[in-house]
XYZ file of C-alpha atoms in Angstrom:
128
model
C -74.108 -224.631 -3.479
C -71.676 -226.223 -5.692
C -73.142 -228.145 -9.251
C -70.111 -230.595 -8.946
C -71.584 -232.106 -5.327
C -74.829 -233.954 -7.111
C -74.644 -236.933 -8.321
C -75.872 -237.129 -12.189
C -79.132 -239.311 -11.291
C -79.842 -236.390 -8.640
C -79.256 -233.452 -11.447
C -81.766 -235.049 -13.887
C -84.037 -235.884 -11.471
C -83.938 -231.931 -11.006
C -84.697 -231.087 -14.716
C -87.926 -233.785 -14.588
C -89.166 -232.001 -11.216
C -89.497 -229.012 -14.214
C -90.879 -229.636 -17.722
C -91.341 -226.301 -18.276
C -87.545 -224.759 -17.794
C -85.884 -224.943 -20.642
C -82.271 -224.854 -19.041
C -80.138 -228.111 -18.235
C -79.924 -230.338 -15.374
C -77.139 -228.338 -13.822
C -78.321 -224.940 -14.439
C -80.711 -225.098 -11.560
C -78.244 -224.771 -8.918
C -76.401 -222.278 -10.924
C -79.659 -220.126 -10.702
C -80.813 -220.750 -6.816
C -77.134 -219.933 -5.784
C -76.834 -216.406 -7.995
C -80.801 -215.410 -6.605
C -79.380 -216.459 -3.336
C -77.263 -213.629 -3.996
C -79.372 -210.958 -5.048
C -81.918 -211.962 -2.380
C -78.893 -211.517 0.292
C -77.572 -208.034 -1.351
C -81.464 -207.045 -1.123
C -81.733 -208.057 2.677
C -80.139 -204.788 3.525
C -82.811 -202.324 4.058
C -81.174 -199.089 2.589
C -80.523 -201.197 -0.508
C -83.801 -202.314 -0.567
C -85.160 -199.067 -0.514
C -82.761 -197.772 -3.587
C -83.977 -200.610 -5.891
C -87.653 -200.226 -4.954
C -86.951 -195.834 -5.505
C -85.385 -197.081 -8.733
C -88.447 -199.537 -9.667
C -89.947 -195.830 -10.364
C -87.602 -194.238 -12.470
C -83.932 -193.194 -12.711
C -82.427 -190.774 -10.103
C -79.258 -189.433 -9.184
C -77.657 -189.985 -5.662
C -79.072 -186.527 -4.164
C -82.585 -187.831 -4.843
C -81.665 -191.552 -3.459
C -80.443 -190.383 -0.075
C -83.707 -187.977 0.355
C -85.937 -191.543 -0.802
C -83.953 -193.332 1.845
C -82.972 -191.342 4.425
C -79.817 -192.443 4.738
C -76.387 -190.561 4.824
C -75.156 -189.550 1.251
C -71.835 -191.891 1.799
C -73.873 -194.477 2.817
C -75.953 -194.580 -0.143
C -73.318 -194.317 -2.703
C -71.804 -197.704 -1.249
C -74.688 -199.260 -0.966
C -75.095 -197.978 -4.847
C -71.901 -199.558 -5.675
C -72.823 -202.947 -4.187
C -75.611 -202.630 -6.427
C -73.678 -201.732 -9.302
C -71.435 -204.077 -9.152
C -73.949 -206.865 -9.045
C -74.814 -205.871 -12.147
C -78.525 -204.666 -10.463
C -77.942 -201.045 -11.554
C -77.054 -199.399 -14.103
C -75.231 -195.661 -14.285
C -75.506 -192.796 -16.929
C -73.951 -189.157 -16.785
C -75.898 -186.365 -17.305
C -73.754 -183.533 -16.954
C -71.550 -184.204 -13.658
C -74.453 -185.989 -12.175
C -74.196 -189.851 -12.354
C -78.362 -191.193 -12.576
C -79.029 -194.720 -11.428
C -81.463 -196.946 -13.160
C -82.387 -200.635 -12.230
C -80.386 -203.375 -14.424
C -84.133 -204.660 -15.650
C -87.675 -204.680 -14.861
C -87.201 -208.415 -12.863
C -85.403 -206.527 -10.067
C -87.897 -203.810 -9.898
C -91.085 -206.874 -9.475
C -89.362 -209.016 -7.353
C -88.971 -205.911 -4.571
C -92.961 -205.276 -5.355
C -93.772 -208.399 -4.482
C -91.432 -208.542 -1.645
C -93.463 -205.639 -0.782
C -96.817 -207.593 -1.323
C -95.734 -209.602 1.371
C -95.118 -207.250 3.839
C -98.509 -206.047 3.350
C -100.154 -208.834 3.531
C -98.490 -209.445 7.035
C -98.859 -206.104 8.629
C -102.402 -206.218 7.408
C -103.480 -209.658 7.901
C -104.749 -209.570 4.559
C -106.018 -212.993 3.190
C -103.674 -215.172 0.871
C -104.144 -215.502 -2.630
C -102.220 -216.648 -5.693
């Protein structure tokens, strides 16, 4: 989605539809198209499963592949995706490189991706 393709009537129209963002007309496109992104790096279920490992603590990429199940090259690709996102962070200790998430947004958004799931393999009953 492209912030030049609205008209300036259409942008402002935006900002009214939200009195309590504090960014300017254009900036919500800016945001839905880079969470469009995370959301789309995060519809991969091995990465899923390293952020939501990560959402409870650091770990190195011995202790992601046993959390995920995945093969060891596998994982540290899918770790560089994240990483280059900016979604993870990395840290030596030693020769062991430890993954943390970039912040605690990531680490909510997957729980409550997570809420949803249960709520549909459970039929549990909405609520806000």
């Amino acid at each position: 989605m492209s912030t030049g393709t609205h008209p300036a009537g259409a942008r402002g129209a935006q900002a009214e539809r939200y009195p309590g963002d504090r960014s300017g007309p254009g900036d919500l496109d800016d945001r839905v198209e880079v969470a469009a992104s995370v959301l789309a790096l995060l519809a991969d279920r091995t990465r899923l499963s390293l952020v939501e490992r990560l959402g409870r603590g650091e770990a190195d990429v011995t202790t992601l592949t046993e959390a995920c199940g995945a093969a060891r090259p596998s994982v540290s690709q899918h770790l560089a995706k994240l990483r280059l996102a900016g979604l993870v962070t990395t840290r030596k200790d030693g020769r062991r490189v430890v993954y943390a998430l970039g912040h605690g947004h990531l680490r909510r958004l997957v729980d409550e991706a997570l809420n949803v799931a249960d709520h549909q393999l459970r039929s549990l009953p909405p609520h806000d």
